[in-house]
Amino acid sequence: MRAVQISELTGPDALTVVDAPEPDSTHMLTGSEGVVIDVQAAGVNFPDVLQTRGLYQMKPPTPFIPGAEVAGVVRSAPEGAGVAAGDRVAAVSLLGGMAEVAVAPDFLVFALPEELDMAQGAAMVFNYHTAYFSLKLRGRVEAGERVLVHGAAGGVGTATLQVAKGLGASTIAVVSSDEKERVAREAGADEVVRSDGDWKDAVKELGGADVIVDPVGGDRFTDSLRSLREGGRLVVVGFTGGAIPEVKVNRLLLNNLEVVGAGWGAYAMGKPDVNREIGAAIDALVRAGAVRPIIGARFGLEDAAAAFRVIDERGALGKVVLEVA
Ligand SMILES: NC(=O)c1ccc[n+]([C@@H]2O[C@H](COP(=O)([O-])OP(=O)(O)OC[C@H]3O[C@@H](n4cnc5c(N)ncnc54)[C@H](OP(=O)(O)O)[C@@H]3O)[C@@H](O)[C@H]2O)c1
């Protein structure tokens, strides 16, 4: 089968496409009980880019096939998996997804709603499960509350805007360019403020936010705390901005605020019931029309390096996808 391979940890340019043996049903989380999928599309995520430099927490020995999530058609599944040969699915493979055949644990394989095509399927699990986990399970967002989303035109950002709207919240997007403003509005932003301007004062003028979802971190963290209403929750999702922020806890006391961590993978990986609960909630949001992944860029497998560079150079608009089949 054709597959993308990382053999040197020197960044996206070192990606190659190789002819690799097809996997059997073995997956690191399930032994031989994995679901084998004929891949049609593979999602490209920020951690994949970190992996090209050996900077992500999961560091497989080289050479390896990257690719944490896929959409495709089930080739084989163990009994009781909830999916069967021939089903259209979206799945988290963790590794090995950027190939014509991939394997995923049954509890991270979800029937792909007919409303979504394969590219959208490859955008479903990582970002939308993270968005729901961050907003609902960690941020406890309620209908009628206001959610602010940093990095709002990116993969996690667009998913978070759609899920927040689907949960009945109103939304403020923080973005860095006109093009990203357009994408954030397409994803459901009611208000958009610019990260290169005085966004904190703009948000205060709008009345502040109840929940902030932050995949960016860095120097906006303190201004995020200043932008929360009383009782607000700042949900920590990632650090694309580079620096890991520190918090002066007197700010939490003064306005009765919370800083909440949201590590979807760390929490959900070993908990099949949580995955099913989140999967059902996202399914309902797809059926209601709230969730429709925005695909900003599509590449063939052989152009994986270019796909990775889009994310590496801060250029992602919605999701970046490799079309495999
Ligand atoms: N906690 C979890 O469970 C979980 C799950 C999935 C992903 N994540 C993390 O969430 C983060 C976002 O992932 P993503 O897939 O949404 O990435 P993405 O599509 O590339 O979007 C990231 C956004 O971050 C903003 N940004 C600000 N400063 C940046 C910089 N110096 N370099 C790059 N981007 C910068 C950009 O928005 P502007 O240009 O508008 O500022 C960009 O749109 C990553 O750190 C990822 O590891 C966490």
Coordinates of C-alpha atoms and ligand atoms in Angstrom, one line a residue:
M1 CA 0.0 0.0 0.0
R2 CA 1.0 3.6 -0.4
A3 CA 1.8 5.4 2.8
V4 CA 3.4 8.6 4.1
Q5 CA 6.5 7.9 6.2
I6 CA 8.5 9.9 8.7
S7 CA 12.1 8.6 8.7
E8 CA 14.0 11.7 9.9
L9 CA 12.8 14.1 12.6
T10 CA 13.7 17.3 10.6
G11 CA 10.3 18.7 9.8
P12 CA 7.6 18.3 7.1
D13 CA 10.1 18.5 4.2
A14 CA 11.5 15.1 5.2
L15 CA 8.1 13.3 4.6
T16 CA 8.2 10.7 1.9
V17 CA 5.6 8.4 0.3
V18 CA 6.6 4.7 0.4
D19 CA 5.3 1.3 -0.6
A20 CA 4.6 -0.3 2.8
P21 CA 3.1 -3.7 3.9
E22 CA -0.6 -3.5 4.7
P23 CA -1.3 -3.8 8.5
D24 CA -3.1 -6.7 10.0
S25 CA -5.8 -6.1 12.7
T26 CA -3.2 -5.3 15.4
H27 CA -3.5 -2.0 17.2
M28 CA -1.4 -0.8 20.1
L29 CA -4.5 -0.2 22.2
T30 CA -6.4 -3.5 21.4
G31 CA -3.9 -6.1 20.4
S32 CA -5.3 -8.1 17.4
E33 CA -8.8 -6.8 18.0
G34 CA -8.5 -3.7 15.9
V35 CA -10.9 -2.5 13.2
V36 CA -9.2 -2.5 9.7
I37 CA -10.2 0.4 7.5
D38 CA -9.7 1.1 3.8
V39 CA -8.8 4.8 4.1
Q40 CA -10.3 7.4 1.8
A41 CA -9.2 10.5 3.7
A42 CA -6.8 11.2 6.5
G43 CA -6.9 14.3 8.7
V44 CA -3.7 16.4 9.3
N45 CA -3.5 17.7 12.8
F46 CA -1.1 20.0 14.7
P47 CA 0.4 17.1 16.6
D48 CA 1.3 15.3 13.3
V49 CA 3.5 18.4 12.5
L50 CA 5.1 18.3 15.9
Q51 CA 5.8 14.6 15.3
T52 CA 7.9 15.4 12.2
R53 CA 10.3 17.1 14.6
G54 CA 10.0 14.6 17.5
L55 CA 8.3 17.3 19.6
Y56 CA 5.0 15.5 20.4
Q57 CA 4.6 13.4 23.5
M58 CA 4.0 10.3 21.5
K59 CA 7.5 9.5 20.0
P60 CA 7.4 6.3 17.9
P61 CA 10.8 4.9 16.7
T62 CA 11.6 6.0 13.1
P63 CA 10.6 5.1 10.4
F64 CA 6.9 5.3 11.1
I65 CA 3.6 6.1 9.3
P66 CA 1.9 9.2 10.8
G67 CA -1.8 9.8 10.8
A68 CA -4.0 10.0 13.9
E69 CA -7.4 10.0 12.2
V70 CA -9.1 8.7 9.1
A71 CA -12.4 8.3 7.3
G72 CA -13.0 5.2 5.1
V73 CA -14.8 1.9 4.7
V74 CA -14.5 -0.9 7.2
R75 CA -12.6 -3.9 5.8
S76 CA -12.9 -6.1 8.9
A77 CA -14.0 -5.6 12.5
P78 CA -14.1 -7.9 15.6
E79 CA -17.4 -9.2 16.9
G80 CA -19.1 -6.6 19.1
A81 CA -17.2 -3.7 17.5
G82 CA -20.5 -1.8 16.7
V83 CA -19.4 -1.5 13.0
A84 CA -19.0 -4.2 10.3
A85 CA -17.3 -4.7 6.9
G86 CA -18.6 -2.2 4.4
D87 CA -19.6 0.5 6.9
R88 CA -18.5 4.2 6.3
V89 CA -16.7 5.3 9.4
A90 CA -14.6 8.1 11.0
A91 CA -11.9 6.8 13.3
V92 CA -8.9 7.6 15.4
S93 CA -5.9 5.4 14.5
L94 CA -3.4 7.4 16.6
L95 CA -0.7 6.4 14.1
G96 CA -0.6 4.9 10.7
G97 CA -3.6 6.8 9.3
M98 CA -1.8 8.4 6.3
A99 CA -1.9 5.2 4.3
E100 CA -4.3 3.2 2.1
V101 CA -5.1 0.9 5.0
A102 CA -5.2 1.7 8.7
V103 CA -6.2 0.2 12.0
A104 CA -8.2 1.7 14.9
P105 CA -9.5 0.5 18.2
D106 CA -13.2 -0.2 18.1
F107 CA -14.1 2.4 20.8
L108 CA -12.6 5.1 18.5
V109 CA -14.5 4.1 15.4
F110 CA -17.8 5.9 14.7
A111 CA -20.4 5.4 11.9
L112 CA -20.0 8.3 9.5
P113 CA -23.4 10.2 9.2
E114 CA -24.6 10.3 5.6
E115 CA -24.7 14.1 5.7
L116 CA -20.8 14.1 5.7
D117 CA -18.4 13.1 2.9
M118 CA -15.1 11.3 3.5
A119 CA -13.0 14.5 3.8
Q120 CA -15.4 15.8 6.5
G121 CA -15.2 12.4 8.1
A122 CA -11.5 12.8 8.5
A123 CA -12.1 16.0 10.3
M124 CA -14.7 14.6 12.8
V125 CA -13.1 12.9 15.7
F126 CA -10.0 14.7 16.9
N127 CA -11.3 18.2 16.7
Y128 CA -15.1 17.7 17.4
H129 CA -14.6 15.3 20.3
T130 CA -12.0 17.8 21.7
A131 CA -14.5 20.6 21.2
Y132 CA -17.4 18.8 22.9
F133 CA -15.1 17.6 25.7
S134 CA -13.7 21.1 26.3
L135 CA -17.0 22.9 26.1
K136 CA -19.4 20.6 27.8
L137 CA -17.5 18.1 30.0
R138 CA -14.8 20.5 31.2
G139 CA -16.2 24.0 30.6
R140 CA -19.8 23.1 31.6
V141 CA -21.2 25.5 29.0
E142 CA -25.0 26.0 29.1
A143 CA -27.4 27.3 26.4
G144 CA -27.5 31.1 26.5
E145 CA -23.9 31.5 27.8
R146 CA -21.2 33.2 25.7
V147 CA -18.1 31.3 24.5
L148 CA -14.9 32.9 23.2
V149 CA -12.7 30.8 21.0
H150 CA -9.0 31.5 20.3
G151 CA -7.4 30.3 17.1
A152 CA -11.0 30.2 15.9
A153 CA -10.4 29.6 12.2
G154 CA -8.2 26.5 12.8
G155 CA -9.2 22.9 13.1
V156 CA -10.0 22.9 16.8
G157 CA -11.3 26.5 16.5
T158 CA -13.9 26.0 13.8
A159 CA -15.1 22.8 15.5
T160 CA -15.5 24.6 18.8
L161 CA -17.5 27.4 17.2
Q162 CA -19.9 24.9 15.6
V163 CA -20.3 22.8 18.7
A164 CA -20.8 25.9 20.9
K165 CA -23.5 27.2 18.6
G166 CA -25.1 23.7 18.5
L167 CA -25.2 23.7 22.3
G168 CA -27.1 27.0 22.3
A169 CA -24.2 29.3 23.2
S170 CA -23.4 32.6 21.5
T171 CA -19.8 33.0 20.2
I172 CA -16.9 35.3 19.9
A173 CA -14.0 34.3 17.6
V174 CA -10.4 35.6 18.0
V175 CA -8.5 35.5 14.7
S176 CA -5.4 37.0 13.1
S177 CA -6.5 37.9 9.5
D178 CA -9.4 38.9 7.3
E179 CA -9.4 35.5 5.6
K180 CA -9.6 33.8 9.0
E181 CA -12.4 36.2 10.0
R182 CA -14.4 34.9 7.0
V183 CA -13.8 31.3 8.0
A184 CA -14.7 31.9 11.7
R185 CA -18.0 33.6 10.6
E186 CA -18.7 30.6 8.3
A187 CA -18.2 28.4 11.3
G188 CA -20.7 30.3 13.3
A189 CA -19.0 33.2 15.0
D190 CA -21.5 35.8 16.1
E191 CA -18.7 38.3 16.8
V192 CA -15.1 38.4 15.6
V193 CA -12.2 40.3 17.2
R194 CA -8.6 40.5 16.0
S195 CA -5.7 39.0 17.9
D196 CA -3.4 41.7 16.5
G197 CA -5.6 44.4 17.9
D198 CA -6.9 45.3 21.4
W199 CA -9.1 42.2 21.5
K200 CA -9.5 42.2 25.3
D201 CA -11.1 45.6 25.3
A202 CA -13.2 44.7 22.3
V203 CA -14.5 41.6 24.2
K204 CA -15.1 43.6 27.3
E205 CA -17.2 46.1 25.3
L206 CA -19.2 43.1 24.0
G207 CA -19.9 42.2 27.7
G208 CA -17.2 39.5 28.2
A209 CA -17.4 35.7 28.0
D210 CA -18.6 32.9 30.3
V211 CA -16.3 30.2 28.8
I212 CA -13.0 30.7 26.8
V213 CA -11.6 27.8 24.8
D214 CA -7.9 28.3 24.3
P215 CA -5.8 26.2 22.0
V216 CA -3.2 29.0 21.6
G217 CA -1.9 29.9 25.1
G218 CA 1.1 32.2 25.1
D219 CA 0.8 35.8 26.0
R220 CA -3.0 36.0 25.6
F221 CA -3.7 34.0 28.7
T222 CA -3.9 36.9 31.2
D223 CA -6.1 39.0 28.9
S224 CA -8.3 35.9 28.6
L225 CA -8.8 35.9 32.4
R226 CA -9.6 39.6 32.2
S227 CA -12.2 38.9 29.5
L228 CA -14.2 36.5 31.6
R229 CA -17.5 37.3 33.3
E230 CA -17.9 36.4 37.0
G231 CA -17.9 32.7 37.4
G232 CA -16.2 32.2 34.0
R233 CA -14.2 29.2 32.9
L234 CA -10.9 29.3 30.9
V235 CA -10.4 25.9 29.2
V236 CA -6.8 25.1 28.4
V237 CA -6.6 23.1 25.2
G238 CA -3.2 23.7 23.6
F239 CA -0.2 26.0 23.0
T240 CA 0.1 26.8 19.3
G241 CA 1.4 30.2 20.4
G242 CA 4.5 28.5 21.8
A243 CA 4.8 29.6 25.4
I244 CA 3.0 27.8 28.2
P245 CA 1.3 30.5 30.2
E246 CA 1.4 30.9 34.0
V247 CA -1.5 32.2 36.0
K248 CA -1.5 34.5 39.0
V249 CA -4.2 32.9 41.1
N250 CA -5.3 36.2 42.7
R251 CA -7.1 36.9 39.4
L252 CA -9.1 33.7 39.9
L253 CA -10.1 34.7 43.4
L254 CA -11.1 38.3 42.6
N255 CA -13.7 37.4 40.0
N256 CA -14.5 33.8 41.0
L257 CA -12.9 32.3 37.9
E258 CA -11.7 28.8 37.0
V259 CA -8.8 27.6 34.8
V260 CA -9.7 24.1 33.6
G261 CA -7.5 21.7 31.7
A262 CA -8.9 19.8 28.8
G263 CA -6.8 16.9 27.5
W264 CA -9.3 14.9 25.4
G265 CA -6.9 12.1 24.4
A266 CA -5.5 11.6 27.9
Y267 CA -9.0 11.4 29.4
A268 CA -11.0 9.6 26.8
M269 CA -8.5 7.1 25.4
G270 CA -9.1 4.4 28.0
K271 CA -12.8 5.2 28.5
P272 CA -15.1 3.6 25.8
D273 CA -18.3 4.9 27.5
V274 CA -17.0 8.5 27.3
N275 CA -16.2 8.0 23.6
R276 CA -19.7 6.7 22.9
E277 CA -21.3 9.5 24.9
I278 CA -19.3 12.2 23.0
G279 CA -19.9 10.3 19.7
A280 CA -23.7 10.3 20.3
A281 CA -23.7 14.0 21.2
I282 CA -21.7 14.9 18.0
D283 CA -24.0 12.7 15.9
A284 CA -27.0 14.6 17.2
L285 CA -25.3 17.9 16.3
V286 CA -24.6 16.6 12.8
R287 CA -28.3 15.6 12.4
A288 CA -29.4 19.0 13.7
G289 CA -27.2 20.7 11.1
A290 CA -24.9 22.4 13.6
V291 CA -21.8 20.3 12.8
R292 CA -20.4 20.5 9.2
P293 CA -16.6 20.3 9.2
I294 CA -15.0 23.1 7.1
I295 CA -12.3 21.7 4.8
G296 CA -9.8 24.4 4.0
A297 CA -7.2 22.4 2.1
R298 CA -7.1 19.0 0.3
F299 CA -3.9 17.3 -0.8
G300 CA -3.0 13.9 -2.3
L301 CA -0.9 11.5 -0.3
E302 CA 2.2 12.4 -2.3
D303 CA 1.8 16.1 -1.3
A304 CA 1.7 15.4 2.4
A305 CA 4.7 17.7 3.0
A306 CA 2.8 20.6 1.5
A307 CA -0.2 19.7 3.7
F308 CA 1.9 19.7 6.8
R309 CA 3.4 23.0 5.9
V310 CA 0.0 24.7 5.8
I311 CA -0.4 24.0 9.5
D312 CA 3.3 24.6 10.3
E313 CA 3.1 28.1 8.7
R314 CA -0.1 29.1 10.6
G315 CA -2.1 28.9 7.5
A316 CA -4.9 26.4 8.3
L317 CA -8.4 27.5 7.5
G318 CA -10.6 24.8 9.1
K319 CA -9.2 21.3 8.5
V320 CA -6.4 20.1 6.3
V321 CA -7.1 16.7 4.7
L322 CA -5.1 14.2 2.6
E323 CA -7.4 12.5 0.1
V324 CA -6.1 8.9 -0.1
A325 CA -8.4 7.0 -2.3
Ligands
LIG1 N1 -6.3 19.2 24.5 C1 -6.6 18.4 23.5 O1 -7.2 17.4 23.8 C2 -6.3 18.7 22.1 C3 -6.9 18.0 21.0 C4 -6.6 18.4 19.7 C5 -5.7 19.4 19.5 N2 -5.1 20.0 20.5 C6 -4.2 21.2 20.3 O2 -4.9 22.3 19.9 C7 -4.1 23.1 19.2 C8 -4.7 23.6 17.9 O3 -4.8 22.6 17.0 P1 -5.5 22.8 15.6 O4 -5.6 21.5 14.9 O5 -6.7 23.7 15.7 O6 -4.3 23.7 14.9 P2 -4.5 24.8 13.6 O7 -5.7 24.3 12.8 O8 -3.2 24.9 13.0 O9 -5.0 26.1 14.4 C9 -4.2 26.7 15.3 C10 -4.5 28.2 15.5 O10 -3.6 28.7 16.5 C11 -3.4 30.1 16.2 N3 -2.0 30.5 16.4 C12 -1.6 31.5 17.2 N4 -0.3 31.6 17.3 C13 0.2 30.6 16.5 C14 1.5 30.3 16.1 N5 2.6 30.9 16.5 N6 1.7 29.2 15.2 C15 0.6 28.6 14.8 N7 -0.7 28.9 15.1 C16 -0.9 29.9 15.9 C17 -3.7 30.3 14.7 O11 -4.8 31.2 14.7 P3 -4.6 32.8 14.4 O12 -3.6 32.9 13.3 O13 -5.9 33.3 14.1 O14 -4.0 33.3 15.7 C18 -4.2 29.0 14.2 O15 -5.4 29.1 13.4 C19 -2.8 22.4 19.0 O16 -1.8 22.8 20.0 C20 -3.2 20.9 19.3 O17 -2.1 20.1 19.7 C21 -5.4 19.7 21.8

